[in-house]
Amino acid sequence: MYVAAKNRYDKMIYNRVGKSGLKLPQFSLGFWQNFGFEKDYEEVKEIVLKAFDSGITHFDLANNYGRPFGSAEINLGKILKNELAPYRDELIISTKAGYTMWDGPYGDHGSRKYIMASLDQSLNRLGIKYVDIFYHHRPDYDTPLKETMKALADIVNQGKALYIGLSNYPKERALEAIEVLRGYGVELLIHQPKLSMLNQWVKETELDKMLIKEGVGMIPFSILSQGLLTEKYITEIPLDSRAGNPDVGFLNEDSVTSELRVKLVKLKEIAKKRKQSLAQMAISWASMQNGVSSVLLGVSRIGQLEANLDALNNRFFTDKEIKDINKIL
Ligand SMILES: NC(=O)c1ccc[n+]([C@@H]2O[C@H](COP(=O)([O-])OP(=O)(O)OC[C@H]3O[C@@H](n4cnc5c(N)ncnc54)[C@H](OP(=O)(O)O)[C@@H]3O)[C@@H](O)[C@H]2O)c1
């Protein structure tokens, strides 16, 4: 039987999420790729327990994570049952609905029907009574915002989720949603946008500023641009990488352009001076952006998790480093 490391809270930093009472670890673990049936269960378990032993108290899932969809939730459900059950109150588990999950008109988008049914399915797969954070995964402009937000508020009132999050909502839609939710007596806890050195739409559109003003936290995803912001693609596309694996489908050889490689080489030089790998520097960079409560780590093996955790020890940047990075980008 697994016993969690006694020193698991010693090194991690915990940040308050917006103006809420909840704190999240600086690094959270994402289950999108490599945590479903596409991966050996024992390996998934090893990574998850290593994360928890390192102070990562937050696991981020969605109905459609893993191959096939739902298998990441099933795997975490098994780990929760067999290993982490005594630690449920030390964990923040999130899931989402918003992308295609099942056939027909009720398995996608933002209707009350889909959201309610999907969360029930997620709770079944996870084998738990409630999730800590439930997200609407993407905006749906064909469903009245009030319908989606009322469903989210009702989920909180039913005790099936403690907090509500939104993901991929642009600034204006997110602000509207915050106000509608408030009308139902629920404060939006957190927003989950894509953000990395290579994709700064959050800053360009001032989504970050709006969230800070409204007291809402932020947890960026794909902070390594799915692995592009590492050193592995500088000279080749390894077969065991996301871009080299045609089964994944979200990154391919075309993503690795010669223009990108030039930037990666220069960024690697700055990272080296900081005594970091490029991946570690990209993680540190994302962690230090305004309004960030936590960042999502995606890993395909335990060594990546261990290396990425080290980014915690060198989070700050000098003005010169920031200037040099911006020049390259
Ligand atoms: N809300 C949304 O719409 C949304 C969308 C996407 C993701 N997310 C969340 O964000 C999480 C992370 O997303 P992501 O996987 O795209 O994150 P990412 O950090 O940009 O990419 C992670 C990938 O980078 C590679 N990598 C990580 N550390 C490395 C290291 N030290 N050295 C070399 N390669 C390394 C691994 O890929 P390989 O080893 O396979 O190359 C790993 O799977 C997801 O699990 C999910 O929770 C949310």
Coordinates of C-alpha atoms and ligand atoms in Angstrom, one line a residue:
M1 CA 0.0 0.0 0.0
Y2 CA 1.3 3.4 -1.0
V3 CA 2.3 5.8 1.8
A4 CA 2.9 9.4 0.7
A5 CA 6.3 11.0 1.3
K6 CA 6.4 12.8 4.6
N7 CA 8.3 15.7 3.2
R8 CA 5.9 16.2 0.3
Y9 CA 4.9 19.8 1.3
D10 CA 8.4 21.0 2.0
K11 CA 9.5 22.3 -1.4
M12 CA 6.3 23.1 -3.3
I13 CA 5.0 26.7 -3.3
Y14 CA 1.2 27.2 -3.0
N15 CA -0.5 30.2 -4.4
R16 CA -3.9 31.7 -3.6
V17 CA -6.2 31.4 -6.7
G18 CA -7.4 34.9 -7.5
K19 CA -9.3 36.2 -4.5
S20 CA -10.7 32.8 -3.5
G21 CA -9.8 30.9 -0.4
L22 CA -8.2 28.1 -2.4
K23 CA -4.5 27.6 -2.9
L24 CA -3.0 25.6 -5.8
P25 CA 0.6 24.3 -6.1
Q26 CA 2.9 26.3 -8.4
F27 CA 3.0 23.2 -10.6
S28 CA -0.1 21.1 -11.3
L29 CA -0.2 17.9 -13.3
G30 CA -2.1 17.6 -16.6
F31 CA -3.6 14.3 -17.8
W32 CA -4.4 15.2 -21.4
Q33 CA -1.7 13.0 -23.1
N34 CA 0.1 10.0 -21.7
F35 CA -2.3 9.3 -18.8
G36 CA -5.0 7.2 -20.5
F37 CA -4.9 3.6 -21.9
E38 CA -2.3 4.8 -24.5
K39 CA 0.2 4.4 -21.6
D40 CA 1.1 1.5 -19.4
Y41 CA -1.0 1.8 -16.2
E42 CA 2.0 1.2 -13.9
E43 CA 3.9 4.0 -15.5
V44 CA 0.9 6.4 -15.2
K45 CA 0.7 5.4 -11.5
E46 CA 4.4 6.0 -10.9
I47 CA 4.2 9.5 -12.4
V48 CA 1.0 10.4 -10.5
L49 CA 2.4 9.2 -7.1
K50 CA 5.8 10.9 -7.8
A51 CA 3.9 14.1 -8.4
F52 CA 1.9 13.8 -5.2
D53 CA 5.1 13.0 -3.3
S54 CA 6.6 16.2 -4.7
G55 CA 3.8 18.4 -3.4
I56 CA 1.7 18.5 -6.6
T57 CA -1.8 18.4 -5.1
H58 CA -3.7 19.3 -8.3
F59 CA -4.5 16.9 -11.1
D60 CA -6.2 18.4 -14.2
L61 CA -8.4 16.2 -16.3
A62 CA -11.3 16.4 -18.8
N63 CA -14.0 14.1 -20.0
N64 CA -12.0 13.6 -23.3
Y65 CA -8.5 13.1 -21.9
G66 CA -6.7 9.9 -22.8
R67 CA -7.0 7.5 -25.7
P68 CA -9.8 6.4 -25.9
F69 CA -11.7 9.4 -24.4
G70 CA -12.4 9.0 -20.7
S71 CA -9.5 6.6 -20.1
A72 CA -7.4 9.2 -18.2
E73 CA -10.3 9.6 -15.7
I74 CA -10.6 5.8 -15.4
N75 CA -6.9 5.5 -14.7
L76 CA -6.9 8.2 -12.1
G77 CA -10.1 6.6 -10.6
K78 CA -8.1 3.4 -10.2
I79 CA -5.2 5.2 -8.6
L80 CA -7.5 7.1 -6.3
K81 CA -9.2 3.8 -5.2
N82 CA -6.0 1.8 -4.7
E83 CA -3.4 4.3 -3.6
L84 CA -4.7 7.8 -2.9
A85 CA -8.0 7.2 -1.2
P86 CA -6.7 8.3 2.2
Y87 CA -5.5 11.5 0.7
R88 CA -8.7 12.7 -1.1
D89 CA -8.9 15.8 1.1
E90 CA -5.3 16.7 0.1
L91 CA -6.2 16.7 -3.6
I92 CA -7.7 19.1 -6.0
I93 CA -9.1 17.2 -8.9
S94 CA -10.5 19.0 -11.9
T95 CA -12.4 17.8 -14.9
K96 CA -14.1 19.5 -17.9
A97 CA -16.8 19.2 -20.6
G98 CA -17.0 21.2 -23.8
Y99 CA -15.4 19.2 -26.6
T100 CA -16.9 16.3 -28.4
M101 CA -17.3 13.4 -26.0
W102 CA -20.0 11.1 -27.4
D103 CA -22.1 10.7 -30.5
G104 CA -25.2 12.7 -31.3
P105 CA -26.4 16.2 -30.4
Y106 CA -25.9 15.9 -26.6
G107 CA -22.2 15.0 -26.4
D108 CA -20.6 18.3 -27.2
H109 CA -20.5 22.1 -26.6
G110 CA -22.4 23.9 -23.8
S111 CA -26.0 22.8 -23.3
R112 CA -27.3 22.0 -19.9
K113 CA -28.0 18.5 -21.1
Y114 CA -24.4 17.8 -22.1
I115 CA -22.8 19.4 -19.1
M116 CA -24.9 17.7 -16.5
A117 CA -24.6 14.2 -18.2
S118 CA -20.9 14.6 -18.8
L119 CA -20.0 15.5 -15.2
D120 CA -22.0 12.5 -14.0
Q121 CA -20.0 10.3 -16.4
S122 CA -16.8 11.8 -15.2
L123 CA -17.6 11.2 -11.5
N124 CA -18.4 7.6 -12.3
R125 CA -15.1 7.1 -14.1
L126 CA -13.2 8.8 -11.3
G127 CA -15.1 6.9 -8.7
I128 CA -15.6 10.1 -6.5
K129 CA -18.6 12.0 -5.3
Y130 CA -17.4 15.4 -6.4
V131 CA -14.7 17.2 -8.3
D132 CA -13.0 20.2 -6.8
I133 CA -13.1 22.3 -10.0
F134 CA -15.4 21.7 -13.0
Y135 CA -14.7 23.6 -16.2
H136 CA -16.6 24.5 -19.3
H137 CA -13.8 23.5 -21.7
R138 CA -14.5 26.0 -24.5
P139 CA -16.9 28.8 -25.3
D140 CA -20.1 27.8 -27.2
Y141 CA -21.7 30.8 -29.0
D142 CA -24.7 28.7 -30.1
T143 CA -25.9 28.1 -26.6
P144 CA -27.2 31.0 -24.5
L145 CA -24.4 31.9 -22.0
K146 CA -27.1 31.9 -19.3
E147 CA -27.9 28.2 -19.9
T148 CA -24.3 27.1 -19.6
M149 CA -23.6 29.2 -16.6
K150 CA -26.8 28.2 -14.8
A151 CA -25.8 24.5 -15.3
L152 CA -22.4 25.3 -13.8
A153 CA -23.9 27.1 -10.9
D154 CA -26.4 24.3 -10.3
I155 CA -23.5 21.8 -10.2
V156 CA -22.0 23.8 -7.4
N157 CA -25.3 23.9 -5.6
Q158 CA -25.7 20.1 -6.0
G159 CA -22.3 19.6 -4.4
K160 CA -20.9 17.9 -7.5
A161 CA -18.2 20.5 -7.9
L162 CA -16.7 22.9 -5.3
Y163 CA -15.5 25.5 -7.8
I164 CA -16.1 26.5 -11.4
G165 CA -13.5 27.2 -14.1
L166 CA -13.6 28.3 -17.7
S167 CA -11.1 27.4 -20.4
N168 CA -10.3 28.9 -23.7
Y169 CA -12.8 31.8 -23.3
P170 CA -11.6 35.0 -24.8
K171 CA -11.6 38.1 -22.6
E172 CA -15.0 39.6 -23.5
R173 CA -16.9 36.3 -23.3
A174 CA -15.1 35.4 -20.0
L175 CA -16.1 38.7 -18.5
E176 CA -19.7 38.2 -19.5
A177 CA -19.6 34.7 -18.0
I178 CA -18.1 36.0 -14.8
E179 CA -21.0 38.4 -14.4
V180 CA -23.7 35.9 -15.3
L181 CA -22.3 33.4 -12.8
R182 CA -22.2 36.1 -10.1
G183 CA -25.9 36.6 -10.8
Y184 CA -26.4 33.0 -9.8
G185 CA -24.3 33.5 -6.6
V186 CA -21.1 31.7 -7.9
E187 CA -17.7 33.3 -8.3
L188 CA -15.6 32.1 -11.1
L189 CA -12.5 30.5 -9.5
I190 CA -10.1 30.1 -12.4
H191 CA -9.5 30.5 -16.2
Q192 CA -7.4 27.9 -18.1
P193 CA -5.9 29.5 -21.2
K194 CA -3.1 28.4 -23.6
L195 CA 0.0 30.4 -22.8
S196 CA 3.7 30.0 -23.5
M197 CA 6.7 32.0 -24.7
L198 CA 5.5 31.1 -28.3
N199 CA 1.8 32.0 -27.7
Q200 CA 1.1 35.1 -25.7
W201 CA -2.5 35.8 -26.8
V202 CA -3.5 36.1 -23.1
K203 CA -1.2 39.1 -22.7
E204 CA -1.9 40.6 -26.1
T205 CA -5.7 40.6 -25.5
E206 CA -5.3 41.6 -21.8
L207 CA -7.2 38.6 -20.6
D208 CA -4.7 38.4 -17.8
K209 CA -5.4 42.0 -16.6
M210 CA -9.2 41.4 -16.7
L211 CA -8.8 38.2 -14.6
I212 CA -6.7 40.0 -12.0
K213 CA -9.2 42.8 -11.8
E214 CA -12.1 40.4 -11.3
G215 CA -10.2 38.3 -8.7
V216 CA -10.1 35.2 -10.9
G217 CA -7.1 32.9 -10.9
M218 CA -5.3 31.6 -14.0
I219 CA -3.7 28.2 -14.8
P220 CA -2.0 28.2 -18.2
F221 CA -1.7 25.1 -20.4
S222 CA 0.7 24.0 -23.1
I223 CA 3.4 26.1 -21.5
L224 CA 6.0 24.2 -23.5
S225 CA 3.9 24.5 -26.7
Q226 CA 3.4 20.8 -26.5
G227 CA 7.1 20.1 -26.2
L228 CA 8.3 22.5 -28.9
L229 CA 10.0 24.6 -26.1
T230 CA 12.5 21.9 -25.3
E231 CA 15.8 21.0 -26.8
K232 CA 14.7 17.8 -28.5
Y233 CA 13.5 19.3 -31.7
I234 CA 16.5 21.5 -32.4
T235 CA 18.2 19.0 -34.6
E236 CA 15.7 16.2 -35.2
I237 CA 12.1 15.0 -34.5
P238 CA 12.6 12.0 -32.2
L239 CA 10.2 9.1 -32.9
D240 CA 9.2 8.9 -29.2
S241 CA 8.2 12.6 -29.1
R242 CA 4.7 14.1 -29.5
A243 CA 5.6 15.6 -32.9
G244 CA 7.1 12.2 -34.0
N245 CA 4.1 10.1 -32.9
P246 CA 1.3 10.2 -35.6
D247 CA -1.2 8.7 -33.1
V248 CA -1.3 11.9 -31.1
G249 CA -2.3 14.2 -33.9
F250 CA -2.0 17.5 -32.2
L251 CA 1.6 18.2 -33.2
N252 CA 3.4 17.1 -36.3
E253 CA 6.6 17.6 -38.2
D254 CA 5.3 20.7 -39.8
S255 CA 5.1 22.4 -36.4
V256 CA 9.0 22.2 -36.3
T257 CA 9.9 25.0 -38.7
S258 CA 13.5 26.2 -39.4
E259 CA 12.4 29.6 -38.1
L260 CA 11.4 28.0 -34.9
R261 CA 14.7 26.1 -34.6
V262 CA 16.6 29.4 -34.9
K263 CA 14.7 30.8 -31.9
L264 CA 15.1 27.6 -29.9
V265 CA 18.8 27.6 -30.3
K266 CA 19.0 31.2 -29.1
L267 CA 16.6 30.6 -26.2
K268 CA 18.6 27.6 -25.2
E269 CA 21.7 29.8 -24.8
I270 CA 19.8 32.1 -22.3
A271 CA 18.6 29.0 -20.5
K272 CA 22.1 27.7 -20.3
K273 CA 23.4 30.9 -18.7
R274 CA 20.6 30.6 -16.1
K275 CA 21.8 27.0 -15.5
Q276 CA 18.5 25.7 -16.8
S277 CA 17.3 23.5 -19.7
L278 CA 15.2 25.3 -22.3
A279 CA 12.1 23.4 -20.9
Q280 CA 12.9 24.5 -17.4
M281 CA 13.2 28.1 -18.5
A282 CA 9.9 28.0 -20.4
I283 CA 8.2 26.6 -17.3
S284 CA 9.8 29.3 -15.1
W285 CA 8.7 32.0 -17.6
A286 CA 5.1 30.8 -17.6
S287 CA 5.1 30.5 -13.8
M288 CA 6.1 34.2 -13.5
Q289 CA 3.5 35.7 -15.7
N290 CA 1.0 38.1 -14.1
G291 CA -2.0 36.6 -12.6
V292 CA -0.8 33.0 -12.8
S293 CA -1.9 30.8 -9.8
S294 CA -0.4 27.5 -11.1
V295 CA 0.9 26.1 -14.4
L296 CA 0.1 22.8 -15.9
L297 CA 2.9 20.3 -16.4
G298 CA 2.5 17.8 -19.2
V299 CA 4.9 14.9 -19.2
S300 CA 5.4 11.6 -21.0
R301 CA 7.8 10.1 -18.5
I302 CA 8.9 10.4 -15.0
G303 CA 12.3 11.9 -15.8
Q304 CA 10.6 14.9 -17.4
L305 CA 8.5 15.4 -14.3
E306 CA 11.6 15.3 -12.1
A307 CA 13.5 17.7 -14.4
N308 CA 10.5 20.1 -14.7
L309 CA 10.1 20.2 -11.0
D310 CA 13.6 21.7 -10.8
A311 CA 12.3 24.8 -12.5
L312 CA 10.8 25.7 -9.1
N313 CA 14.3 26.5 -7.9
N314 CA 15.1 29.2 -10.5
R315 CA 11.8 31.0 -11.2
F316 CA 12.9 34.7 -11.3
F317 CA 14.2 36.5 -14.3
T318 CA 16.4 39.6 -14.5
D319 CA 15.2 42.5 -16.6
K320 CA 18.0 41.8 -19.1
E321 CA 17.0 38.2 -19.5
I322 CA 13.4 39.2 -20.2
K323 CA 14.6 41.8 -22.7
D324 CA 16.8 39.2 -24.5
I325 CA 14.0 36.6 -24.5
N326 CA 11.6 39.2 -26.0
K327 CA 14.1 40.1 -28.7
I328 CA 14.3 36.5 -29.8
L329 CA 10.6 35.9 -29.8
Ligands
LIG1 N1 -8.0 23.4 -21.5 C1 -7.5 23.0 -22.6 O1 -8.1 23.2 -23.7 C2 -6.2 22.3 -22.6 C3 -5.6 22.0 -23.8 C4 -4.3 21.3 -23.8 C5 -3.8 21.0 -22.5 N2 -4.5 21.3 -21.4 C6 -3.9 20.9 -20.0 O2 -2.6 21.2 -20.0 C7 -1.8 20.0 -19.7 C8 -0.4 20.2 -20.4 O3 -0.6 20.3 -21.8 P1 0.5 19.9 -22.8 O4 0.8 18.4 -22.6 O5 0.2 20.4 -24.1 O6 1.8 20.7 -22.1 P2 3.2 21.1 -22.6 O7 4.0 21.3 -21.3 O8 3.2 22.2 -23.5 O9 3.8 19.8 -23.3 C9 4.0 18.6 -22.6 C10 4.9 17.7 -23.5 O10 6.2 18.3 -23.7 C11 7.2 17.2 -23.6 N3 8.0 17.5 -22.4 C12 7.6 17.9 -21.2 N4 8.7 18.1 -20.4 C13 9.8 17.8 -21.1 C14 11.2 17.9 -20.9 N5 11.7 18.2 -19.7 N6 12.0 17.5 -21.9 C15 11.6 17.2 -23.1 N7 10.3 17.2 -23.4 C16 9.4 17.5 -22.4 C17 6.4 15.9 -23.4 O11 6.1 15.4 -24.7 P3 6.8 14.2 -25.5 O12 7.9 13.6 -24.6 O13 5.7 13.3 -25.8 O14 7.4 14.9 -26.7 C18 5.1 16.4 -22.8 O15 4.1 15.5 -22.9 C19 -2.7 18.9 -20.2 O16 -2.3 17.7 -19.7 C20 -4.0 19.4 -19.8 O17 -4.2 19.2 -18.4 C21 -5.6 21.9 -21.4

